[in-house]
Amino acid sequence: MSCDWITKIETYVDGELSAEEMRAFDDHVRTCTTCAADALARVQMKRTIQSAGKRFRPSSEFRNRVQQRISKAHRTRVFSIWAIAPAVLALLLLAGVAVNYVGWHQRQSRAIYSEIADLHVSTLASSSPVDVVSSDRHTVKPWFQGKIPFSFDLPEVENTEFSLIGGRMAYLHQVPGAQLIYAIRKHRISVFIFPEDSLPTAWEDGREKQVAFSTENWSQAGLRYFVIGDANPTDIATLAKLFKAPHL
Amino acid sequence: MPLFDQLYNFAHWLTQNHDEAEDLVQETYVKGLRGFPSFQLGTNFRAWMCRILRNTFLTSRTGLKITVPFDAESDGPELAVDPATPETLAISRSDSELLGRALQDLPVHFREILLLSEVEELSYQEIAETLSVPIGTVMSRLSRARKALRHQVNLEMRQHVTAAVNG
């Protein structure tokens, strides 16, 4: 025998219905044997998963190791005389591989630029380019709260030619970040923000013209900003400047 | 250290390897410490740490091999549920060892959501924050994960019975 309430039973067992619905469901299961049996089976299953899922425990040795590593991270590194000899050797080796590294680094940077450009183009081509639609920075910024492991500030663009269209989540090498879309005249510009230390390559601040796009990137408060769009380089630089200025 | 046992357990389930789990937890704490100034008070610390751990896992050697079949989930929450079937009842009574094996054999995106929901007891909202997906996706993925687990338990039980008959 089926029951109309059964569609909500999973959400009920997870305790995710509203308080009012929870009360109504509580009353219902007292009279419906189908739902009562199903809910009981699901609760038992949740309990069994919980007990089976708590299986692995860290060793105390590992705990101590991590504790030491964390406390070490706080301490300032002190150079000793013994550090110099390996450093000289390392420098000699580094000189040998420097040319290769520069080539590799340039390829990495180009690959990232290419991904940023792909993200920008695919966003504009999407039927819903933004997840949060608002021209109000005080609406867009809080939307990202809890979705990305960092916080950033948005500039006021009210008295400029730019207008904020909205924002969305973006992923670069599986690192979550923020993408903000601005409009200027008929152009769309994306501003991407990612945590600097999660990016696969070190970056130098700068401006570039990549194929049809103008770009600018810089580091600010541990975050790497990329501005990209088909607007002229001056517009890109102006928007970048707004982000770099202290925000009120 | 806060959440150490929980994070190690979660890491071990994700990586299925002791050494990799230790590396993952260690890296999570280092990243958490480094990123703590950007952590906003009032947001969920447990979900934040789980998200760092999961992101670190996804960019690890093992994690990069994983692909989540998103296409099956684009149609929003799945509301139709199957009522208590013999398998549902069987799983509820099955021993934790059998269920542990079944959980281990699930694809990682099902395994992680079941762990976050049932073991870590995170709310839909907290799971959505950890996985960076909408709540509708959390509901539908959780529902599919439970079905997949029931199916896997059923398979395990059949294999067990076949082995007993043949043995």
Tab-separated table of C-alpha atoms in Angstrom:
chain	number	residue	atom	x	y	z
A	1	MET	CA	0.000	0.000	0.000
A	2	SER	CA	1.446	3.382	-0.953
A	3	CYS	CA	0.947	6.651	0.830
A	4	ASP	CA	1.245	10.246	-0.407
A	5	TRP	CA	3.515	11.127	2.501
A	6	ILE	CA	6.134	8.605	1.393
A	7	THR	CA	7.765	11.130	-0.964
A	8	LYS	CA	8.842	13.189	2.039
A	9	ILE	CA	9.909	10.325	4.233
A	10	GLU	CA	13.631	10.621	3.531
A	11	THR	CA	13.647	14.336	4.379
A	12	TYR	CA	11.577	13.540	7.479
A	13	VAL	CA	13.995	10.885	8.704
A	14	ASP	CA	16.870	13.304	8.082
A	15	GLY	CA	15.053	15.870	10.238
A	16	GLU	CA	15.105	18.383	7.403
A	17	LEU	CA	11.407	19.210	7.092
A	18	SER	CA	10.158	22.491	8.525
A	19	ALA	CA	9.034	22.376	12.172
A	20	GLU	CA	5.415	22.450	11.076
A	21	GLU	CA	5.845	19.603	8.578
A	22	MET	CA	7.800	17.572	11.129
A	23	ARG	CA	4.919	17.821	13.584
A	24	ALA	CA	2.402	16.860	10.884
A	25	PHE	CA	4.556	13.884	9.856
A	26	ASP	CA	4.941	12.792	13.486
A	27	ASP	CA	1.168	12.708	13.761
A	28	HIS	CA	0.863	10.850	10.475
A	29	VAL	CA	3.267	8.000	11.317
A	30	ARG	CA	1.207	7.246	14.426
A	31	THR	CA	-1.665	6.228	12.189
A	32	CYS	CA	0.030	4.986	8.969
A	33	THR	CA	1.698	1.605	9.340
A	34	THR	CA	3.342	1.828	5.884
A	35	CYS	CA	5.158	5.057	6.706
A	36	ALA	CA	5.901	3.945	10.278
A	37	ALA	CA	7.586	0.723	9.081
A	38	ASP	CA	9.485	2.558	6.353
A	39	ALA	CA	10.658	5.327	8.678
A	40	LEU	CA	11.802	2.769	11.241
A	41	ALA	CA	13.790	0.823	8.615
A	42	ARG	CA	15.425	4.052	7.420
A	43	VAL	CA	16.328	5.163	10.935
A	44	GLN	CA	17.871	1.753	11.631
A	45	MET	CA	19.805	1.982	8.397
A	46	LYS	CA	21.126	5.434	9.337
A	47	ARG	CA	22.277	4.066	12.694
A	48	THR	CA	23.999	1.090	11.091
A	49	ILE	CA	25.805	3.356	8.613
A	50	GLN	CA	26.854	5.599	11.478
A	51	SER	CA	28.354	2.744	13.430
A	52	ALA	CA	29.989	1.203	10.327
A	53	GLY	CA	31.277	4.606	9.215
A	54	LYS	CA	33.185	5.328	12.422
A	55	ARG	CA	35.834	2.818	11.578
A	56	PHE	CA	39.227	4.499	11.283
A	57	ARG	CA	41.092	6.117	14.153
A	58	PRO	CA	44.315	8.097	13.880
A	59	SER	CA	47.315	6.851	15.853
A	60	SER	CA	48.574	8.962	18.729
A	61	GLU	CA	51.946	9.087	16.971
A	62	PHE	CA	50.349	10.690	13.934
A	63	ARG	CA	48.458	13.129	16.133
A	64	ASN	CA	51.726	14.225	17.764
A	65	ARG	CA	53.400	14.567	14.379
A	66	VAL	CA	50.683	16.902	13.068
A	67	GLN	CA	50.710	18.893	16.296
A	68	GLN	CA	54.457	19.384	15.972
A	69	ARG	CA	54.151	20.341	12.307
A	70	ILE	CA	51.513	22.937	13.097
A	71	SER	CA	53.437	24.472	15.953
A	72	LYS	CA	56.542	24.551	13.733
A	73	ALA	CA	54.637	26.507	11.109
A	74	HIS	CA	54.293	29.320	13.650
A	75	ARG	CA	57.966	29.595	14.327
A	76	THR	CA	60.238	31.805	12.307
A	77	ARG	CA	62.767	29.915	10.313
A	78	VAL	CA	66.317	30.460	11.449
A	79	PHE	CA	69.187	30.004	9.055
A	80	SER	CA	72.164	28.099	10.306
A	81	ILE	CA	75.622	27.861	8.816
A	82	TRP	CA	74.821	24.300	7.762
A	83	ALA	CA	72.059	25.590	5.565
A	84	ILE	CA	74.524	27.485	3.356
A	85	ALA	CA	76.402	24.547	1.812
A	86	PRO	CA	73.313	22.713	0.532
A	87	ALA	CA	71.947	26.067	-0.589
A	88	VAL	CA	75.023	26.692	-2.780
A	89	LEU	CA	74.689	23.227	-4.299
A	90	ALA	CA	71.008	23.768	-4.838
A	91	LEU	CA	71.726	27.084	-6.565
A	92	LEU	CA	74.141	25.404	-8.959
A	93	LEU	CA	71.545	22.780	-9.758
A	94	LEU	CA	68.889	25.421	-10.115
A	95	ALA	CA	71.001	27.346	-12.604
A	96	GLY	CA	71.147	24.177	-14.679
A	97	VAL	CA	67.409	23.716	-14.766
A	98	ALA	CA	66.449	27.404	-14.833
A	99	VAL	CA	66.039	27.544	-18.593
A	100	ASN	CA	63.797	24.494	-18.547
A	101	TYR	CA	61.837	25.907	-15.637
A	102	VAL	CA	61.208	29.243	-17.350
A	103	GLY	CA	59.847	27.382	-20.362
A	104	TRP	CA	57.709	25.166	-18.146
A	105	HIS	CA	56.435	28.142	-16.150
A	106	GLN	CA	55.449	30.009	-19.291
A	107	ARG	CA	53.570	26.958	-20.565
A	108	GLN	CA	51.794	26.627	-17.198
A	109	SER	CA	50.822	30.305	-17.198
A	110	ARG	CA	49.521	30.067	-20.756
A	111	ALA	CA	47.501	26.990	-19.810
A	112	ILE	CA	45.937	28.847	-16.878
A	113	TYR	CA	45.163	31.872	-19.064
A	114	SER	CA	43.578	29.561	-21.547
A	115	GLU	CA	41.422	27.987	-18.801
A	116	ILE	CA	40.410	31.423	-17.497
A	117	ALA	CA	39.424	32.446	-21.025
A	118	ASP	CA	37.434	29.200	-21.429
A	119	LEU	CA	35.629	29.843	-18.131
A	120	HIS	CA	34.799	33.400	-19.227
A	121	VAL	CA	33.527	32.324	-22.655
A	122	SER	CA	31.506	29.385	-21.346
A	123	THR	CA	29.905	31.656	-18.729
A	124	LEU	CA	28.786	34.133	-21.361
A	125	ALA	CA	27.506	31.309	-23.556
A	126	SER	CA	25.528	29.795	-20.685
A	127	SER	CA	21.767	30.289	-20.514
A	128	SER	CA	22.174	31.257	-16.847
A	129	PRO	CA	25.535	33.013	-16.683
A	130	VAL	CA	25.232	33.990	-13.028
A	131	ASP	CA	24.051	32.118	-9.934
A	132	VAL	CA	23.399	35.282	-7.981
A	133	VAL	CA	21.805	38.025	-10.056
A	134	SER	CA	22.249	41.428	-8.506
A	135	SER	CA	23.856	44.768	-9.182
A	136	ASP	CA	24.213	45.297	-5.448
A	137	ARG	CA	27.640	44.300	-4.147
A	138	HIS	CA	26.130	43.859	-0.676
A	139	THR	CA	23.950	41.081	-2.101
A	140	VAL	CA	26.567	39.437	-4.275
A	141	LYS	CA	29.347	39.238	-1.690
A	142	PRO	CA	27.329	37.470	1.062
A	143	TRP	CA	26.100	34.934	-1.495
A	144	PHE	CA	29.619	33.496	-1.631
A	145	GLN	CA	29.789	33.128	2.137
A	146	GLY	CA	30.124	29.457	3.047
A	147	LYS	CA	30.665	28.458	-0.574
A	148	ILE	CA	34.317	29.397	-0.854
A	149	PRO	CA	36.983	29.169	1.846
A	150	PHE	CA	37.950	32.855	1.642
A	151	SER	CA	36.430	36.300	1.673
A	152	PHE	CA	36.973	39.285	-0.604
A	153	ASP	CA	35.734	42.822	-1.086
A	154	LEU	CA	33.822	44.257	-4.016
A	155	PRO	CA	34.302	47.860	-5.144
A	156	GLU	CA	31.479	50.376	-5.449
A	157	VAL	CA	30.879	50.930	-9.177
A	158	GLU	CA	27.826	53.174	-8.948
A	159	ASN	CA	29.524	56.314	-10.265
A	160	THR	CA	31.507	54.544	-12.965
A	161	GLU	CA	30.713	53.161	-16.402
A	162	PHE	CA	30.750	49.632	-14.992
A	163	SER	CA	27.746	47.779	-13.699
A	164	LEU	CA	27.751	44.572	-11.666
A	165	ILE	CA	25.619	41.828	-13.231
A	166	GLY	CA	26.149	39.103	-10.660
A	167	GLY	CA	28.390	36.260	-9.575
A	168	ARG	CA	28.892	32.537	-9.693
A	169	MET	CA	31.183	29.817	-8.391
A	170	ALA	CA	34.163	28.976	-10.591
A	171	TYR	CA	36.653	26.124	-10.427
A	172	LEU	CA	40.248	26.312	-11.556
A	173	HIS	CA	42.123	23.017	-11.226
A	174	GLN	CA	39.294	21.930	-8.945
A	175	VAL	CA	39.938	24.865	-6.616
A	176	PRO	CA	36.713	26.721	-5.850
A	177	GLY	CA	36.754	30.460	-6.420
A	178	ALA	CA	34.527	33.409	-7.220
A	179	GLN	CA	33.612	34.778	-10.626
A	180	LEU	CA	32.025	38.222	-10.890
A	181	ILE	CA	30.541	39.522	-14.114
A	182	TYR	CA	30.596	43.217	-14.938
A	183	ALA	CA	29.241	45.063	-17.951
A	184	ILE	CA	30.668	48.105	-19.623
A	185	ARG	CA	28.841	49.392	-22.687
A	186	LYS	CA	28.187	46.169	-24.646
A	187	HIS	CA	31.121	44.266	-23.210
A	188	ARG	CA	31.152	41.693	-20.442
A	189	ILE	CA	34.122	41.371	-18.131
A	190	SER	CA	34.818	38.551	-15.679
A	191	VAL	CA	36.771	38.995	-12.488
A	192	PHE	CA	38.025	35.666	-11.108
A	193	ILE	CA	39.316	35.339	-7.556
A	194	PHE	CA	41.194	32.261	-6.319
A	195	PRO	CA	43.340	31.568	-3.263
A	196	GLU	CA	46.902	32.192	-4.391
A	197	ASP	CA	48.486	29.183	-2.728
A	198	SER	CA	46.065	26.750	-4.377
A	199	LEU	CA	47.067	27.690	-7.915
A	200	PRO	CA	49.421	25.280	-9.635
A	201	THR	CA	51.999	27.890	-10.575
A	202	ALA	CA	53.464	31.059	-9.090
A	203	TRP	CA	52.324	34.241	-10.811
A	204	GLU	CA	53.739	37.633	-11.530
A	205	ASP	CA	51.373	40.572	-11.603
A	206	GLY	CA	50.811	41.965	-15.075
A	207	ARG	CA	48.682	42.841	-18.056
A	208	GLU	CA	48.445	40.838	-21.235
A	209	LYS	CA	46.591	40.701	-24.468
A	210	GLN	CA	45.645	37.060	-25.080
A	211	VAL	CA	44.020	36.372	-28.427
A	212	ALA	CA	40.839	38.490	-28.362
A	213	PHE	CA	40.911	39.197	-24.629
A	214	SER	CA	42.613	41.753	-22.485
A	215	THR	CA	43.629	40.472	-19.102
A	216	GLU	CA	45.170	41.735	-15.925
A	217	ASN	CA	46.149	39.721	-12.882
A	218	TRP	CA	47.509	40.642	-9.482
A	219	SER	CA	47.804	39.361	-5.950
A	220	GLN	CA	46.012	40.946	-3.019
A	221	ALA	CA	45.614	39.641	0.531
A	222	GLY	CA	46.615	36.091	-0.435
A	223	LEU	CA	44.195	35.987	-3.345
A	224	ARG	CA	44.966	36.000	-7.066
A	225	TYR	CA	42.688	38.200	-9.174
A	226	PHE	CA	42.223	37.723	-12.920
A	227	VAL	CA	40.276	40.307	-14.933
A	228	ILE	CA	39.406	39.205	-18.451
A	229	GLY	CA	37.152	40.515	-21.177
A	230	ASP	CA	36.905	41.724	-24.738
A	231	ALA	CA	36.699	45.364	-23.627
A	232	ASN	CA	39.709	47.556	-24.388
A	233	PRO	CA	42.779	47.257	-22.129
A	234	THR	CA	42.060	50.650	-20.521
A	235	ASP	CA	38.653	49.413	-19.299
A	236	ILE	CA	40.233	46.243	-17.941
A	237	ALA	CA	42.882	48.313	-16.148
A	238	THR	CA	40.230	50.687	-14.734
A	239	LEU	CA	38.180	47.817	-13.310
A	240	ALA	CA	41.331	46.239	-11.877
A	241	LYS	CA	42.185	49.583	-10.259
A	242	LEU	CA	38.767	49.741	-8.617
A	243	PHE	CA	39.351	46.320	-7.071
A	244	LYS	CA	42.832	47.250	-5.892
A	245	ALA	CA	41.659	50.466	-4.197
A	246	PRO	CA	40.605	50.196	-0.549
A	247	HIS	CA	36.870	49.525	-0.403
A	248	LEU	CA	34.398	51.278	1.852
B	1	MET	CA	43.312	19.659	17.753
B	2	PRO	CA	39.681	20.135	16.838
B	3	LEU	CA	37.970	17.506	14.660
B	4	PHE	CA	41.138	15.405	14.340
B	5	ASP	CA	39.460	11.991	14.727
B	6	GLN	CA	36.546	12.873	12.435
B	7	LEU	CA	38.771	14.303	9.713
B	8	TYR	CA	41.073	11.281	9.794
B	9	ASN	CA	38.104	8.910	9.543
B	10	PHE	CA	36.678	10.894	6.614
B	11	ALA	CA	40.098	11.032	4.910
B	12	HIS	CA	40.578	7.272	5.292
B	13	TRP	CA	37.184	6.557	3.746
B	14	LEU	CA	37.977	8.859	0.825
B	15	THR	CA	41.476	7.600	0.102
B	16	GLN	CA	41.030	4.010	1.344
B	17	ASN	CA	44.674	4.124	2.317
B	18	HIS	CA	46.308	4.773	5.691
B	19	ASP	CA	49.345	6.733	4.419
B	20	GLU	CA	47.348	8.847	2.016
B	21	ALA	CA	44.793	9.598	4.737
B	22	GLU	CA	47.574	10.832	7.044
B	23	ASP	CA	49.021	13.046	4.299
B	24	LEU	CA	45.581	14.413	3.552
B	25	VAL	CA	44.799	15.267	7.179
B	26	GLN	CA	48.188	16.866	7.691
B	27	GLU	CA	47.783	19.022	4.592
B	28	THR	CA	44.251	19.956	5.641
B	29	TYR	CA	45.459	21.300	8.996
B	30	VAL	CA	48.310	23.224	7.382
B	31	LYS	CA	45.924	24.779	4.847
B	32	GLY	CA	43.302	25.404	7.526
B	33	LEU	CA	45.852	27.200	9.682
B	34	ARG	CA	47.078	29.258	6.743
B	35	GLY	CA	43.558	30.134	5.624
B	36	PHE	CA	42.140	30.711	9.107
B	37	PRO	CA	42.347	34.528	8.916
B	38	SER	CA	39.923	34.317	5.975
B	39	PHE	CA	37.522	32.059	7.886
B	40	GLN	CA	34.409	34.039	8.684
B	41	LEU	CA	33.126	33.723	12.210
B	42	GLY	CA	29.568	32.520	12.289
B	43	THR	CA	30.053	30.126	9.372
B	44	ASN	CA	30.367	26.421	10.054
B	45	PHE	CA	33.908	25.453	11.039
B	46	ARG	CA	33.352	21.699	10.618
B	47	ALA	CA	31.945	22.143	7.104
B	48	TRP	CA	34.832	24.510	6.301
B	49	MET	CA	37.469	21.960	7.398
B	50	CYS	CA	35.675	19.108	5.596
B	51	ARG	CA	35.628	21.235	2.459
B	52	ILE	CA	39.374	21.931	2.682
B	53	LEU	CA	40.010	18.209	3.160
B	54	ARG	CA	37.787	17.258	0.247
B	55	ASN	CA	39.281	19.894	-2.086
B	56	THR	CA	42.757	18.723	-1.137
B	57	PHE	CA	41.724	15.136	-1.814
B	58	LEU	CA	40.280	16.053	-5.230
B	59	THR	CA	43.579	17.602	-6.263
B	60	SER	CA	45.602	14.639	-4.934
B	61	ARG	CA	46.920	11.803	-7.067
B	62	THR	CA	44.018	9.521	-6.148
B	63	GLY	CA	41.411	12.281	-6.213
B	64	LEU	CA	42.296	13.422	-9.719
B	65	LYS	CA	41.294	10.006	-11.046
B	66	ILE	CA	37.750	10.493	-9.802
B	67	THR	CA	34.960	11.792	-11.968
B	68	VAL	CA	31.478	12.499	-10.627
B	69	PRO	CA	28.661	11.699	-13.052
B	70	PHE	CA	26.884	15.040	-12.810
B	71	ASP	CA	24.560	14.373	-15.742
B	72	ALA	CA	22.320	12.075	-13.721
B	73	GLU	CA	21.808	14.815	-11.161
B	74	SER	CA	20.867	17.787	-13.255
B	75	ASP	CA	17.173	17.069	-12.909
B	76	GLY	CA	16.992	18.309	-9.314
B	77	PRO	CA	15.910	16.488	-6.190
B	78	GLU	CA	14.566	13.010	-6.505
B	79	LEU	CA	11.468	12.840	-4.359
B	80	ALA	CA	10.081	9.425	-5.181
B	81	VAL	CA	11.413	6.953	-2.673
B	82	ASP	CA	10.968	3.255	-2.539
B	83	PRO	CA	9.071	2.084	0.485
B	84	ALA	CA	10.485	-0.499	2.844
B	85	THR	CA	11.459	-3.473	0.709
B	86	PRO	CA	12.977	-6.738	1.927
B	87	GLU	CA	16.431	-5.274	1.096
B	88	THR	CA	15.721	-2.117	3.097
B	89	LEU	CA	14.759	-4.214	6.044
B	90	ALA	CA	17.705	-6.503	5.534
B	91	ILE	CA	20.147	-3.621	5.534
B	92	SER	CA	18.696	-2.157	8.670
B	93	ARG	CA	19.402	-5.405	10.486
B	94	SER	CA	22.631	-6.269	8.726
B	95	ASP	CA	25.833	-6.181	10.642
B	96	SER	CA	28.129	-3.252	10.535
B	97	GLU	CA	30.956	-5.293	8.913
B	98	LEU	CA	28.842	-6.135	5.862
B	99	LEU	CA	27.673	-2.563	5.555
B	100	GLY	CA	31.229	-1.281	5.902
B	101	ARG	CA	32.283	-3.450	2.957
B	102	ALA	CA	29.352	-2.217	0.884
B	103	LEU	CA	30.183	1.395	1.747
B	104	GLN	CA	33.781	0.854	0.716
B	105	ASP	CA	32.680	-0.424	-2.700
B	106	LEU	CA	30.491	2.603	-3.466
B	107	PRO	CA	31.728	5.324	-5.843
B	108	VAL	CA	33.447	8.044	-3.853
B	109	HIS	CA	30.757	10.720	-4.444
B	110	PHE	CA	28.159	8.425	-2.853
B	111	ARG	CA	30.495	7.332	-0.082
B	112	GLU	CA	31.401	10.881	0.932
B	113	ILE	CA	27.822	12.156	1.054
B	114	LEU	CA	26.701	9.205	3.207
B	115	LEU	CA	29.598	9.810	5.580
B	116	LEU	CA	28.869	13.529	5.830
B	117	SER	CA	25.187	12.883	6.450
B	118	GLU	CA	25.135	9.787	8.671
B	119	VAL	CA	28.529	9.780	10.367
B	120	GLU	CA	29.310	13.488	10.608
B	121	GLU	CA	25.611	14.290	10.936
B	122	LEU	CA	25.907	17.444	8.841
B	123	SER	CA	22.699	19.134	7.753
B	124	TYR	CA	21.751	19.419	4.073
B	125	GLN	CA	22.937	23.032	4.181
B	126	GLU	CA	26.302	22.072	5.688
B	127	ILE	CA	26.770	19.272	3.153
B	128	ALA	CA	25.932	21.720	0.352
B	129	GLU	CA	28.644	24.045	1.685
B	130	THR	CA	31.163	21.235	1.996
B	131	LEU	CA	30.569	19.874	-1.499
B	132	SER	CA	29.901	23.306	-3.069
B	133	VAL	CA	26.636	22.086	-4.607
B	134	PRO	CA	23.017	23.268	-4.251
B	135	ILE	CA	20.785	21.701	-1.570
B	136	GLY	CA	18.655	20.053	-4.285
B	137	THR	CA	21.729	18.178	-5.474
B	138	VAL	CA	22.506	17.123	-1.893
B	139	MET	CA	19.006	15.645	-1.545
B	140	SER	CA	19.062	13.811	-4.847
B	141	ARG	CA	22.633	12.540	-4.425
B	142	LEU	CA	21.913	11.362	-0.893
B	143	SER	CA	18.836	9.534	-2.066
B	144	ARG	CA	20.784	7.844	-4.864
B	145	ALA	CA	23.631	7.016	-2.509
B	146	ARG	CA	21.251	5.241	-0.135
B	147	LYS	CA	19.729	3.255	-2.968
B	148	ALA	CA	23.184	2.353	-4.247
B	149	LEU	CA	24.173	1.228	-0.749
B	150	ARG	CA	21.093	-0.942	-0.382
B	151	HIS	CA	21.857	-2.487	-3.752
B	152	GLN	CA	25.486	-3.087	-2.758
B	153	VAL	CA	24.466	-4.709	0.535
B	154	ASN	CA	22.125	-6.963	-1.357
B	155	LEU	CA	24.962	-8.001	-3.669
B	156	GLU	CA	27.271	-8.625	-0.731
B	157	MET	CA	24.621	-10.757	0.972
B	158	ARG	CA	24.051	-12.829	-2.181
B	159	GLN	CA	27.784	-13.356	-2.606
B	160	HIS	CA	27.987	-14.395	1.019
B	161	VAL	CA	25.155	-16.909	0.581
B	162	THR	CA	26.629	-18.279	-2.673
B	163	ALA	CA	30.014	-18.697	-1.029
B	164	ALA	CA	28.399	-20.490	1.917
B	165	VAL	CA	26.465	-22.863	-0.387
B	166	ASN	CA	29.516	-23.607	-2.553
B	167	GLY	CA	31.829	-23.844	0.417
